[in-house]
Every structure is written in structure tokens, then in C-alpha cells.
Short mmCIF file of C-alpha atoms in Angstrom, two decimals:
data_model
loop_
_atom_site.label_atom_id
_atom_site.label_comp_id
_atom_site.label_asym_id
_atom_site.label_seq_id
_atom_site.Cartn_x
_atom_site.Cartn_y
_atom_site.Cartn_z
CA GLY H 1 4.45 -15.89 -7.99
CA ASN H 2 4.60 -12.20 -9.14
CA SER H 3 6.81 -9.92 -7.60
CA VAL H 4 8.44 -6.37 -7.84
CA THR H 5 12.16 -5.19 -6.96
CA GLN H 6 12.80 -1.81 -6.55
CA MET H 7 15.73 -0.08 -6.17
CA GLU H 8 17.02 0.41 -2.65
CA GLY H 9 17.15 3.65 -1.25
CA PRO H 10 17.31 6.27 0.36
CA VAL H 11 17.54 8.34 -2.60
CA THR H 12 18.86 11.92 -1.71
CA LEU H 13 18.62 14.72 -4.25
CA SER H 14 18.81 18.62 -4.53
CA GLU H 15 15.75 20.45 -5.60
CA GLU H 16 15.13 20.34 -9.15
CA ALA H 17 17.09 17.69 -9.95
CA PHE H 18 16.29 14.80 -12.03
CA LEU H 19 14.64 11.84 -10.51
CA THR H 20 14.71 8.25 -11.52
CA ILE H 21 13.11 5.23 -9.10
CA ASN H 22 13.75 1.90 -11.11
CA CYS H 23 11.31 -0.81 -11.04
CA THR H 24 11.24 -3.97 -12.38
CA TYR H 25 8.87 -6.96 -12.15
CA THR H 26 7.95 -10.44 -12.28
CA ALA H 27 4.49 -11.56 -13.40
CA THR H 28 2.63 -13.93 -15.19
CA GLY H 29 0.46 -13.02 -17.94
CA TYR H 30 -0.43 -9.36 -18.24
CA PRO H 31 -0.31 -7.02 -15.00
CA SER H 32 -1.29 -3.68 -14.74
CA LEU H 33 1.14 -1.55 -12.96
CA PHE H 34 1.42 1.10 -10.17
CA TRP H 35 3.50 3.92 -8.34
CA TYR H 36 2.02 4.87 -4.85
CA VAL H 37 3.37 7.36 -3.06
CA GLN H 38 3.23 7.61 1.51
CA TYR H 39 3.86 10.59 2.38
CA PRO H 40 5.17 11.10 6.32
CA GLY H 41 2.42 10.14 8.86
CA GLU H 42 0.15 8.80 5.74
CA GLY H 43 -1.35 5.79 3.99
CA LEU H 44 -0.15 5.41 0.72
CA GLN H 45 -2.05 7.35 -2.36
CA LEU H 46 -2.13 6.27 -6.02
CA LEU H 47 0.35 8.09 -7.59
CA LEU H 48 0.09 6.64 -11.42
CA LYS H 49 -1.23 3.69 -13.45
CA ALA H 50 -0.56 1.96 -16.65
CA THR H 51 -2.42 -1.28 -17.65
CA LYS H 52 -1.08 -2.37 -20.78
CA ALA H 53 2.51 -2.39 -22.59
CA ASP H 54 3.70 0.85 -23.70
CA ASP H 55 1.48 2.57 -21.37
CA LYS H 56 2.78 6.03 -19.72
CA GLY H 57 1.36 7.00 -17.06
CA SER H 58 1.29 10.52 -15.53
CA ASN H 59 0.54 12.33 -12.59
CA LYS H 60 1.93 15.45 -10.95
CA GLY H 61 5.20 15.94 -13.44
CA PHE H 62 5.47 12.45 -12.31
CA GLU H 63 5.93 9.64 -15.17
CA ALA H 64 6.57 5.95 -16.00
CA THR H 65 6.20 3.68 -19.18
CA TYR H 66 5.32 -0.04 -18.91
CA ARG H 67 7.92 -1.44 -20.94
CA LYS H 68 7.15 -5.78 -21.38
CA GLU H 69 10.46 -6.05 -23.12
CA THR H 70 12.66 -5.21 -20.05
CA THR H 71 9.91 -6.08 -17.58
CA SER H 72 10.53 -2.51 -16.34
CA PHE H 73 8.36 0.63 -14.61
CA HIS H 74 10.56 3.22 -13.96
CA LEU H 75 9.03 6.59 -12.47
CA GLU H 76 10.73 9.29 -13.37
CA LYS H 77 10.33 13.25 -12.82
CA GLY H 78 12.00 16.06 -14.76
CA SER H 79 12.61 18.55 -11.62
CA VAL H 80 11.83 17.21 -8.14
CA GLN H 81 10.66 19.29 -5.07
CA VAL H 82 11.10 19.51 -1.14
CA SER H 83 7.79 18.30 -0.95
CA ASP H 84 8.21 15.08 -2.83
CA SER H 85 9.90 13.53 -0.49
CA ALA H 86 8.22 10.46 0.50
CA VAL H 87 8.37 6.58 -0.16
CA TYR H 88 7.29 5.71 -3.03
CA PHE H 89 6.03 2.04 -3.85
CA CYS H 90 6.25 0.24 -7.10
CA ALA H 91 3.05 -2.24 -7.45
CA LEU H 92 1.43 -4.66 -9.63
CA THR H 93 -1.96 -6.66 -9.97
CA GLY H 94 -2.06 -10.23 -11.89
CA THR H 95 -3.83 -12.82 -12.14
CA ALA H 96 -4.75 -12.79 -8.13
CA SER H 97 -6.66 -10.30 -6.53
CA LYS H 98 -4.54 -8.75 -4.76
CA LEU H 99 -1.85 -5.88 -5.35
CA THR H 100 1.87 -6.94 -5.03
CA PHE H 101 4.64 -4.17 -3.75
CA GLY H 102 7.72 -3.50 -3.77
CA THR H 103 9.85 -2.62 -1.03
CA GLY H 104 9.35 0.87 -1.13
CA THR H 105 12.04 3.48 -2.13
CA ARG H 106 12.66 6.86 0.36
CA LEU H 107 13.36 9.84 -1.15
CA GLN H 108 14.85 13.04 0.26
CA VAL H 109 15.18 16.09 -1.63
CA THR H 110 16.73 19.12 0.05
CA LEU H 111 17.41 22.41 -1.16
CA ASP Z 1 -15.29 14.01 3.95
CA THR Z 2 -12.43 11.20 4.44
CA ALA Z 3 -12.83 8.52 2.25
CA VAL Z 4 -11.51 5.75 4.29
CA SER Z 5 -11.16 6.10 7.95
CA GLN Z 6 -9.37 4.30 10.81
CA THR Z 7 -10.18 4.31 14.49
CA PRO Z 8 -7.79 4.59 16.78
CA LYS Z 9 -4.77 5.93 15.00
CA TYR Z 10 -2.41 5.18 17.78
CA LEU Z 11 -2.88 1.73 20.19
CA VAL Z 12 -0.36 1.41 22.72
CA THR Z 13 -0.70 -2.13 24.70
CA GLN Z 14 1.13 -4.63 26.51
CA MET Z 15 1.55 -7.92 25.44
CA GLY Z 16 -1.44 -10.87 26.18
CA ASN Z 17 -4.14 -8.33 25.40
CA ASP Z 18 -6.58 -8.24 23.16
CA LYS Z 19 -7.36 -5.17 20.80
CA SER Z 20 -9.77 -3.88 17.63
CA ILE Z 21 -9.17 -1.27 14.75
CA LYS Z 22 -12.31 0.23 12.88
CA CYS Z 23 -12.29 1.11 9.69
CA GLU Z 24 -14.76 2.21 7.39
CA GLN Z 25 -15.38 3.29 3.84
CA ASN Z 26 -17.33 5.78 2.30
CA LEU Z 27 -16.70 5.39 -1.39
CA GLY Z 28 -19.09 2.61 -2.11
CA HIS Z 29 -16.69 0.30 -2.69
CA ASP Z 30 -17.05 -3.14 -2.94
CA THR Z 31 -13.70 -4.77 -1.69
CA MET Z 32 -11.84 -4.21 1.34
CA TYR Z 33 -7.90 -5.12 2.67
CA TRP Z 34 -6.05 -5.00 5.66
CA TYR Z 35 -2.18 -4.42 5.16
CA LYS Z 36 0.63 -4.58 7.63
CA GLN Z 37 3.44 -2.64 6.95
CA ASP Z 38 6.84 -2.82 9.19
CA SER Z 39 9.48 -0.79 10.38
CA LYS Z 40 11.08 -1.09 7.23
CA LYS Z 41 7.81 -0.07 5.39
CA PHE Z 42 7.33 -3.50 3.62
CA LEU Z 43 3.71 -3.54 3.14
CA LYS Z 44 2.06 -7.27 3.39
CA ILE Z 45 -1.67 -7.77 2.78
CA MET Z 46 -3.48 -9.64 5.37
CA PHE Z 47 -6.93 -10.02 4.43
CA SER Z 48 -9.42 -9.05 1.90
CA TYR Z 49 -12.94 -8.90 1.61
CA ASN Z 50 -15.43 -8.20 -1.01
CA ASN Z 51 -19.47 -7.84 -0.10
CA LYS Z 52 -18.59 -9.37 3.20
CA GLU Z 53 -16.71 -12.37 2.22
CA LEU Z 54 -13.65 -13.08 2.57
CA ILE Z 55 -11.48 -13.61 -0.55
CA ILE Z 56 -7.89 -13.31 0.50
CA ASN Z 57 -6.41 -14.63 3.77
CA GLU Z 58 -2.76 -14.42 3.47
CA THR Z 59 -0.56 -16.66 5.80
CA VAL Z 60 -1.51 -14.67 9.35
CA PRO Z 61 -1.63 -16.22 12.35
CA ASN Z 62 -4.98 -16.99 13.90
CA ARG Z 63 -4.72 -14.87 16.67
CA PHE Z 64 -5.62 -11.90 13.79
CA SER Z 65 -9.63 -12.03 12.79
CA PRO Z 66 -11.01 -9.73 10.48
CA LYS Z 67 -14.40 -8.76 10.58
CA SER Z 68 -16.92 -7.32 8.14
CA PRO Z 69 -20.25 -6.38 9.34
CA ASP Z 70 -21.31 -4.49 5.75
CA LYS Z 71 -19.34 -3.76 2.92
CA ALA Z 72 -18.60 -0.55 4.14
CA HIS Z 73 -16.90 -1.61 6.96
CA LEU Z 74 -14.05 -3.73 7.88
CA ASN Z 75 -12.71 -3.95 11.38
CA LEU Z 76 -9.52 -6.21 12.74
CA HIS Z 77 -9.49 -7.88 15.91
CA ILE Z 78 -6.01 -9.34 17.64
CA ASN Z 79 -6.21 -11.66 20.45
CA SER Z 80 -3.28 -12.40 22.34
CA LEU Z 81 -0.89 -9.18 21.01
CA GLU Z 82 2.74 -10.22 20.93
CA LEU Z 83 5.92 -8.05 20.53
CA GLY Z 84 6.05 -8.95 16.87
CA ASP Z 85 2.53 -7.55 16.08
CA SER Z 86 3.86 -4.17 16.61
CA ALA Z 87 3.35 -2.06 13.35
CA VAL Z 88 1.14 0.26 11.33
CA TYR Z 89 -1.65 -1.23 9.66
CA PHE Z 90 -3.66 0.29 6.94
CA CYS Z 91 -7.22 -0.63 5.54
CA ALA Z 92 -8.09 0.14 2.10
CA SER Z 93 -10.73 -0.07 -0.57
CA SER Z 94 -11.14 -0.27 -3.88
CA PRO Z 95 -14.28 -0.68 -6.28
CA GLY Z 96 -13.72 -4.44 -6.93
CA THR Z 97 -11.39 -7.60 -6.33
CA GLY Z 98 -8.26 -7.43 -8.30
CA SER Z 99 -8.45 -3.93 -8.45
CA GLY Z 100 -5.03 -2.08 -8.29
CA GLU Z 101 -6.51 1.27 -7.40
CA GLN Z 102 -6.87 1.15 -3.84
CA TYR Z 103 -7.53 3.89 -1.43
CA PHE Z 104 -5.99 3.39 1.55
CA GLY Z 105 -6.73 4.82 5.23
CA PRO Z 106 -4.27 7.04 7.66
CA GLY Z 107 -2.66 3.65 9.40
CA THR Z 108 -3.00 2.69 13.08
CA ARG Z 109 0.32 2.79 14.53
CA LEU Z 110 0.03 -0.30 17.22
CA THR Z 111 2.68 -0.74 19.52
CA VAL Z 112 3.15 -3.94 21.93
CA THR Z 113 5.02 -3.60 24.84
#
């Protein structure tokens, strides 16, 4: 079946540091890949997506590239802000009609 | 305008009670979902409805019963609540089945004592 593996958190960074959150997946067929963000006390929000190999999704300074050869979709941001502190979820849709989520990675950004 | 709304936001109740959580979306989407998020933030799908028909029913105790009176509403009724049901429950909607672009409600934090 489909699965998503994310790096364990929490990830603690100083403001303006470079962020990478690793995500790898296992899926049959050609899944679409997503990053969702959950701010404290809120529901999940779609951050970015990529629907085919080599696509790059981007939003709010975050980027992720769909790498089929390494089955990865790592999230990056060049300069994080305190307001980026949240839990980030990698997810995929495959042949089944549902999203499969990773376990989430908590990001804490300090001044 | 709130896209996906849930009521109540907090629910505290005792073991053995029956409770309901309501969800409404005003996005015109055909598909709605219920997810459970545990204390470690692990998110698990419970149910999905498309145009009022059940299409996903994960391994969930039959104490949980979803009901969709119309495609804009998906309610979750829980019978005989147990301590392990304590979690945050999220409703979500999407334009169609299989869409990864889902819109989540703010969540309902259920605490069973």
C-alpha cells in the first residue's frame, strides 16, 4: 500500500535559517504529492503540490520538487520566519480515493 | 465566509455517553471526509462521502456512524464513548473523489473523561 515517511521532529531553527524537511514515499502508479501545514489550534491547509515527476510546487517561499528517481518530495525554504512555526505534513494520493499522510514534522523557529 | 465549519469546537463528556459533531462546507464540493488526529498529531482518515454516498470506510469501530443529509453536510455520531476516543476530529471537503486538494475545518477537540 501507499506510505509516506517524514523526518522526525521537532526541527528547531533560528529566524532566517534554511529549512529542509525530508519526505519520501512508497506508492504504486503515479501519485500526486502534497505538503500541508497545520498552525497551532487550526486545521490543515494545503501549502503546495506537484502532480507529476520533476514538477516543482511552490507557495509562500516554500518549495518542493517531485523526484521520482528517489521517491522524494523534500520541503525547503530559504529563510524561515517565526510565523512559519507549525506542523508540516507530507501526503500523497494514489489509486485509492484518499490522502495518505506522513506523521508530521513540527517546526519551531526562534528569534 | 468560513469554508468548512465544525461544531462544537470543544466537547468534554463522560465515558458511555453519545455525542455528535456537525460539519458544513460552503465550497460546493462533492466530497467530504472525517479524520481523527491523535495526541502525537498522527492523522488518520475515518470516512469519506461523495454526494451523500459512503465511499471510504476505514477500520473504525461501529460506534462511529457518519451521516450526510446533503452534500454540504457530514455529521459524525459516536455512541458509547471511550477514553481512547479522545482526539481532535477534523472534517474536510474536496471537489471530487481522489482529490488531494482538501479543505479542512478547524477541528473538534473531544475529551472523554
